[in-house]
Amino acid sequence: MSSEGTATTTDLDVRLEKHRVELTGYCYRMLGSSFEAEDAVQDTMVRAWRSYDKFEGRSSMRSWLYRIATNVCLDMLNAGNKRARPMDLTAPSPLAQAALNPRPDTTWLEPMPDARVLPTVSDPAEAAVAKESVRLAFMAALQQLPPKQRAVLILREVLAWKASEVAELLGTTVASVNSALQRARATLAESDGAGAEAAASDPLDEEQQKLLERYVAAFEGYDMTALTALLHEDAIMTMPPFDLWLRGTDDITGFMTTLGAACAGSRLIPVEVNGLPGFAQYKPDPEAGGYTPWAVQALEISKGRITGFHCFLDTARWFPLFGLPLRLDGDGEAAGVGGVADVQAEADQVE
């Protein structure tokens, strides 16, 4: 290949790559799956490469890539699968009937690191909308929409495209776009908790930060009295891939001291997941010593309490996705109950 051809290839690589994060965020909102979203973006990039000579520049490259990504996602959604949370599928289980029944990976709404889907923007209001639009409750509500309504709502409400731009992208009319948006808004308005986590400020204020520090201390110390004081009385706990979910402090702490008793003595490392505060949980390894990955936790906060914590247990998938170490050694005392800052310091040492 000539040096001119190499330069052109490199330039196209750079131009495509600068859109990867926002495209991943778009595909993730469309599909509800971390890995399917990344596959969709990779497919989009390959299609763009192959058809670049046909790109005539009548629209921006960004619009052109979104058109390709939308078609990829709509093709993937033709199978009709709707990603869900445990509470979208079953009633809460009383502690006395708690059973850990797994469902296939394709059932569940999957977690996603903020850094993979939230581009850096200078406008705080724009950043706040982007974060709210990947929070778990909003993501679950999106999954209830037909695919084209989903695309219209994301493009119009989250990405602030004009109706005419969306119509051009979808090959339809402005009237059709406006109608789809109206129907999508009505469905979301009926969805339980679609904006339930919006009470958490961005960034977290001092009170919320202290709440998280108390949570770390209570969880790592496995102090159920302290944990109960931090949970809303109707707090929810979920544990995909199991369809079990629990509601209320008594059932949650009861589960943690019975079926979940092996989590005593765990260590937590902060992560940013789905626009929410979260933690990577490592539980003690009694055979090899140290700590082994157990869950990525996403916490919902409202009015000074934790209203939900969602524990994604498929660590072989989630810890590499979040760039987390696959083991903590036994010298992890710095990640004890000293607060979030100390936990992060240990994470930096481990990595």
Coordinates of C-alpha atoms in Angstrom, one line a residue:
M1 CA 0.0 0.0 0.0
S2 CA 1.3 3.5 -0.8
S3 CA 2.1 6.0 1.8
E4 CA -0.8 8.1 0.6
G5 CA -3.1 5.1 0.9
T6 CA -1.8 4.4 4.4
A7 CA -2.4 8.0 5.4
T8 CA -6.0 7.8 4.1
T9 CA -6.6 4.6 5.9
T10 CA -5.2 6.0 9.2
D11 CA -7.3 9.1 8.8
L12 CA -10.5 7.1 8.3
D13 CA -9.6 5.0 11.3
V14 CA -9.3 8.1 13.4
R15 CA -12.5 9.6 12.1
L16 CA -14.5 6.5 12.8
E17 CA -12.9 5.8 16.2
K18 CA -13.8 9.2 17.6
H19 CA -17.5 8.1 17.4
R20 CA -17.1 4.8 19.1
V21 CA -18.2 5.7 22.7
E22 CA -21.3 7.6 21.6
L23 CA -22.3 4.8 19.2
T24 CA -21.7 2.2 21.9
G25 CA -24.0 4.2 24.2
Y26 CA -26.7 4.4 21.4
C27 CA -26.5 0.7 20.7
Y28 CA -26.5 -0.2 24.4
R29 CA -29.7 1.8 24.9
M30 CA -31.2 0.1 21.9
L31 CA -30.2 -3.5 22.8
G32 CA -29.9 -3.6 26.6
S33 CA -26.8 -5.7 26.3
S34 CA -23.2 -4.6 26.9
F35 CA -21.6 -7.2 24.6
E36 CA -24.3 -7.0 21.9
A37 CA -23.8 -3.3 21.9
E38 CA -20.0 -3.6 21.3
D39 CA -20.7 -6.2 18.6
A40 CA -23.1 -3.9 17.0
V41 CA -20.6 -1.0 17.0
Q42 CA -17.9 -3.2 15.5
D43 CA -20.3 -4.3 12.8
T44 CA -21.2 -0.6 12.2
M45 CA -17.5 0.2 11.8
V46 CA -16.9 -2.7 9.4
R47 CA -19.9 -1.7 7.3
A48 CA -18.7 1.9 7.2
W49 CA -15.3 0.8 6.1
R50 CA -16.7 -1.3 3.3
S51 CA -19.1 1.3 2.0
Y52 CA -17.0 4.5 2.6
D53 CA -16.4 4.9 -1.1
K54 CA -20.2 5.3 -1.5
F55 CA -20.4 7.9 1.3
E56 CA -21.1 11.1 -0.6
G57 CA -21.0 13.5 2.3
R58 CA -24.6 14.7 1.9
S59 CA -24.9 14.2 5.6
S60 CA -22.3 14.3 8.3
M61 CA -20.2 11.2 9.0
R62 CA -21.8 11.1 12.5
S63 CA -25.4 10.9 11.0
W64 CA -24.2 8.3 8.4
L65 CA -22.7 6.1 11.2
Y66 CA -25.9 6.5 13.3
R67 CA -28.0 5.3 10.3
I68 CA -25.8 2.2 9.9
A69 CA -25.9 1.6 13.7
T70 CA -29.6 1.9 13.7
N71 CA -30.0 -0.7 10.9
V72 CA -27.6 -3.0 12.7
C73 CA -29.6 -2.8 15.9
L74 CA -33.0 -3.1 14.2
D75 CA -31.7 -6.3 12.5
M76 CA -30.5 -7.7 15.9
L77 CA -33.8 -6.8 17.5
N78 CA -35.8 -8.7 14.9
A79 CA -35.5 -11.8 17.2
G80 CA -37.9 -10.0 19.5
N81 CA -35.9 -10.6 22.7
K82 CA -36.5 -8.0 25.4
R83 CA -33.9 -7.6 28.1
A84 CA -35.3 -7.3 31.6
R85 CA -34.6 -7.0 35.3
P86 CA -35.7 -9.7 37.8
M87 CA -38.6 -7.5 39.0
D88 CA -39.8 -7.1 35.4
L89 CA -40.4 -10.9 35.3
T90 CA -41.5 -12.2 38.7
A91 CA -43.0 -11.1 42.1
P92 CA -40.6 -10.6 45.0
S93 CA -39.7 -13.8 46.9
P94 CA -40.3 -14.0 50.6
L95 CA -37.1 -15.0 52.4
A96 CA -38.6 -18.3 53.4
Q97 CA -39.1 -19.2 49.7
A98 CA -35.9 -17.8 48.4
A99 CA -34.3 -20.0 45.7
L100 CA -31.5 -19.3 43.3
N101 CA -32.9 -20.2 39.9
P102 CA -30.7 -18.9 37.0
R103 CA -32.1 -17.9 33.6
P104 CA -30.1 -17.6 30.3
D105 CA -27.8 -14.6 29.8
T106 CA -30.0 -13.3 27.0
T107 CA -32.8 -12.7 29.6
W108 CA -31.1 -9.9 31.5
L109 CA -30.5 -6.3 31.1
E110 CA -26.7 -6.1 31.4
P111 CA -24.5 -3.6 33.3
M112 CA -22.2 -1.2 31.4
P113 CA -19.2 0.9 32.6
D114 CA -19.9 4.6 32.2
A115 CA -16.6 5.2 30.4
R116 CA -17.7 2.9 27.5
V117 CA -21.0 4.7 26.8
L118 CA -20.8 8.3 28.1
P119 CA -18.7 10.6 26.0
T120 CA -17.0 13.5 27.7
V121 CA -19.1 16.6 27.2
S122 CA -18.6 20.2 28.5
D123 CA -22.3 20.9 29.1
P124 CA -23.3 19.6 32.6
A125 CA -27.0 19.4 31.6
E126 CA -26.1 17.3 28.6
A127 CA -23.9 15.0 30.7
A128 CA -26.8 14.6 33.3
V129 CA -29.2 13.6 30.6
A130 CA -26.8 11.1 29.2
K131 CA -26.2 9.5 32.6
E132 CA -29.9 9.3 33.4
S133 CA -30.5 7.6 30.0
V134 CA -28.3 4.6 30.9
R135 CA -29.6 4.1 34.4
L136 CA -31.1 0.7 35.0
A137 CA -34.8 1.7 35.5
F138 CA -34.8 3.9 32.3
M139 CA -33.0 1.2 30.3
A140 CA -35.6 -1.4 31.5
A141 CA -38.4 1.0 30.4
L142 CA -36.7 1.4 27.0
Q143 CA -36.9 -2.4 26.5
Q144 CA -40.7 -2.2 26.6
L145 CA -40.8 -0.1 23.4
P146 CA -41.0 -1.5 19.9
P147 CA -37.6 -1.2 18.2
K148 CA -38.4 1.8 16.0
Q149 CA -40.1 3.7 18.8
R150 CA -37.0 3.0 20.9
A151 CA -34.8 4.5 18.2
V152 CA -37.0 7.5 17.8
L153 CA -37.1 8.2 21.6
I154 CA -33.3 7.8 22.0
L155 CA -32.5 10.0 19.1
R156 CA -35.0 12.7 19.9
E157 CA -35.0 12.8 23.8
V158 CA -31.5 11.6 24.7
L159 CA -29.4 12.8 21.7
A160 CA -31.6 15.8 20.9
W161 CA -31.9 15.2 17.2
K162 CA -34.5 17.2 15.2
A163 CA -37.5 15.3 14.0
S164 CA -36.5 16.0 10.4
E165 CA -33.1 14.4 11.1
V166 CA -34.6 11.3 12.6
A167 CA -37.1 11.0 9.7
E168 CA -34.2 11.2 7.2
L169 CA -32.3 8.6 9.2
L170 CA -35.2 6.2 9.4
G171 CA -36.5 6.9 5.9
T172 CA -39.9 8.0 7.1
T173 CA -41.8 11.3 7.6
V174 CA -41.7 13.9 10.3
A175 CA -45.3 13.1 11.2
S176 CA -44.5 9.5 11.6
V177 CA -41.5 10.3 13.9
N178 CA -43.6 12.7 16.0
S179 CA -46.3 10.0 16.4
A180 CA -43.8 7.3 17.4
L181 CA -42.3 9.7 19.9
Q182 CA -45.7 10.5 21.4
R183 CA -46.5 6.7 21.8
A184 CA -43.0 6.0 23.3
R185 CA -43.4 8.8 25.8
A186 CA -46.8 7.5 26.9
T187 CA -45.4 4.0 27.4
L188 CA -42.5 5.3 29.5
A189 CA -44.9 7.4 31.6
E190 CA -46.7 4.2 32.5
S191 CA -43.5 2.4 33.4
D192 CA -42.8 2.0 37.1
G193 CA -39.7 3.8 38.2
A194 CA -38.4 5.0 34.9
G195 CA -36.9 8.0 36.6
A196 CA -36.5 6.5 40.1
E197 CA -32.8 7.0 40.4
A198 CA -32.7 10.6 39.2
A199 CA -32.5 11.8 42.8
A200 CA -28.8 11.0 42.9
S201 CA -26.9 14.1 42.1
D202 CA -24.1 14.2 39.5
P203 CA -21.5 14.4 40.8
L204 CA -22.5 12.9 44.2
D205 CA -22.9 15.5 46.9
E206 CA -21.2 15.3 50.2
E207 CA -24.2 13.6 51.9
Q208 CA -24.4 10.9 49.2
Q209 CA -20.7 10.3 49.3
K210 CA -20.9 9.8 53.1
L211 CA -23.8 7.4 52.5
L212 CA -21.5 5.3 50.2
E213 CA -18.7 5.4 52.7
R214 CA -21.1 4.1 55.4
Y215 CA -22.3 1.4 53.0
V216 CA -18.7 0.2 52.4
A217 CA -18.1 0.1 56.1
A218 CA -21.4 -1.8 56.8
F219 CA -21.0 -4.3 53.9
E220 CA -17.4 -5.0 54.5
G221 CA -18.0 -5.4 58.2
Y222 CA -21.2 -7.4 57.4
D223 CA -23.0 -5.3 60.0
M224 CA -26.7 -5.9 59.3
T225 CA -27.8 -3.3 61.8
A226 CA -25.7 -0.6 60.1
L227 CA -26.8 -1.7 56.7
T228 CA -30.5 -1.6 57.6
A229 CA -30.1 2.0 58.7
L230 CA -28.8 2.8 55.2
L231 CA -31.5 1.0 53.2
H232 CA -35.0 2.4 52.4
E233 CA -37.6 0.2 54.0
D234 CA -38.8 -0.9 50.5
A235 CA -35.3 -1.3 49.1
I236 CA -34.8 -3.9 46.4
M237 CA -32.0 -6.4 45.9
T238 CA -31.5 -8.3 42.6
M239 CA -28.9 -10.9 41.6
P240 CA -28.9 -11.7 37.9
P241 CA -28.5 -14.3 36.4
F242 CA -30.9 -15.5 39.2
D243 CA -34.5 -14.5 38.9
L244 CA -34.8 -14.1 42.7
W245 CA -35.3 -10.6 43.9
L246 CA -36.0 -9.4 47.4
R247 CA -37.9 -6.4 48.8
G248 CA -37.5 -4.8 52.3
T249 CA -34.7 -4.7 54.8
D250 CA -35.7 -7.8 56.7
D251 CA -35.6 -10.1 53.7
I252 CA -32.5 -8.5 52.3
T253 CA -30.4 -8.7 55.5
G254 CA -32.0 -12.1 56.2
F255 CA -30.8 -13.4 52.9
M256 CA -27.3 -11.9 53.4
T257 CA -26.9 -13.8 56.7
T258 CA -28.2 -17.2 55.4
L259 CA -27.8 -18.0 51.6
G260 CA -25.5 -15.1 51.2
A261 CA -23.4 -15.7 54.3
A262 CA -20.2 -16.5 52.3
C263 CA -20.0 -12.8 51.4
A264 CA -19.1 -11.8 54.9
G265 CA -15.6 -10.2 54.9
S266 CA -15.9 -9.0 51.3
R267 CA -13.9 -6.1 49.9
L268 CA -15.4 -3.4 47.7
I269 CA -13.8 -1.3 45.0
P270 CA -15.7 1.7 43.5
V271 CA -16.9 1.5 39.9
E272 CA -19.1 3.8 37.8
V273 CA -21.9 1.7 36.3
N274 CA -24.9 2.7 34.3
G275 CA -24.7 6.3 35.6
L276 CA -24.9 5.0 39.1
P277 CA -22.5 4.6 42.0
G278 CA -21.3 1.0 42.3
F279 CA -18.8 -1.4 43.6
A280 CA -16.9 -4.5 42.5
Q281 CA -17.3 -7.0 45.2
Y282 CA -14.6 -9.5 46.0
K283 CA -15.4 -12.2 48.6
P284 CA -12.9 -14.2 50.7
D285 CA -11.4 -17.2 49.0
P286 CA -11.1 -19.8 51.9
E287 CA -9.0 -22.2 49.8
A288 CA -6.5 -20.0 48.0
G289 CA -6.6 -17.0 50.4
G290 CA -7.1 -13.5 49.3
Y291 CA -10.3 -12.4 47.5
T292 CA -12.1 -13.6 44.4
P293 CA -14.5 -11.7 42.2
W294 CA -18.1 -12.1 43.1
A295 CA -20.3 -9.3 41.8
V296 CA -20.6 -5.9 40.2
Q297 CA -23.0 -3.9 42.4
A298 CA -25.0 -0.9 41.1
L299 CA -26.7 1.2 43.8
E300 CA -29.8 3.3 43.5
I301 CA -30.0 6.3 45.9
S302 CA -32.9 8.5 46.8
K303 CA -33.5 10.9 49.7
G304 CA -30.5 9.8 51.7
R305 CA -31.2 6.1 51.5
I306 CA -30.2 3.2 49.2
T307 CA -33.4 2.2 47.4
G308 CA -31.9 -0.7 45.5
F309 CA -28.7 -2.6 44.9
H310 CA -28.3 -4.8 42.0
C311 CA -25.6 -7.5 42.0
F312 CA -24.5 -8.8 38.6
L313 CA -22.9 -12.1 39.4
D314 CA -21.4 -13.3 36.1
T315 CA -17.9 -12.2 37.1
A316 CA -16.1 -13.9 34.2
R317 CA -17.9 -11.5 31.9
W318 CA -18.2 -8.3 34.0
F319 CA -14.9 -7.9 35.7
P320 CA -12.9 -7.9 32.4
L321 CA -15.4 -5.5 30.9
F322 CA -14.9 -3.1 33.8
G323 CA -11.1 -3.5 33.6
L324 CA -11.1 -5.0 37.1
P325 CA -8.4 -7.3 38.6
L326 CA -9.4 -10.9 38.8
R327 CA -8.0 -11.3 42.2
L328 CA -7.1 -9.4 45.3
D329 CA -4.3 -10.8 47.5
G330 CA -4.5 -11.2 51.2
D331 CA -2.7 -7.8 51.9
G332 CA -6.0 -6.0 51.2
E333 CA -6.4 -4.5 54.7
A334 CA -6.3 -1.0 53.1
A335 CA -9.7 -1.8 51.6
G336 CA -11.3 -2.5 54.9
V337 CA -13.8 -0.2 56.4
G338 CA -11.8 2.9 55.9
G339 CA -14.1 4.4 53.3
V340 CA -14.2 4.8 49.5
A341 CA -10.9 6.6 49.2
D342 CA -9.0 3.8 50.9
V343 CA -10.8 1.2 48.7
Q344 CA -9.8 3.1 45.6
A345 CA -6.2 3.4 46.8
E346 CA -6.1 -0.4 47.0
A347 CA -7.6 -0.8 43.6
D348 CA -4.9 1.4 42.1
Q349 CA -2.2 -0.7 43.8
V350 CA -3.7 -3.9 42.6
E351 CA -4.0 -2.7 39.0

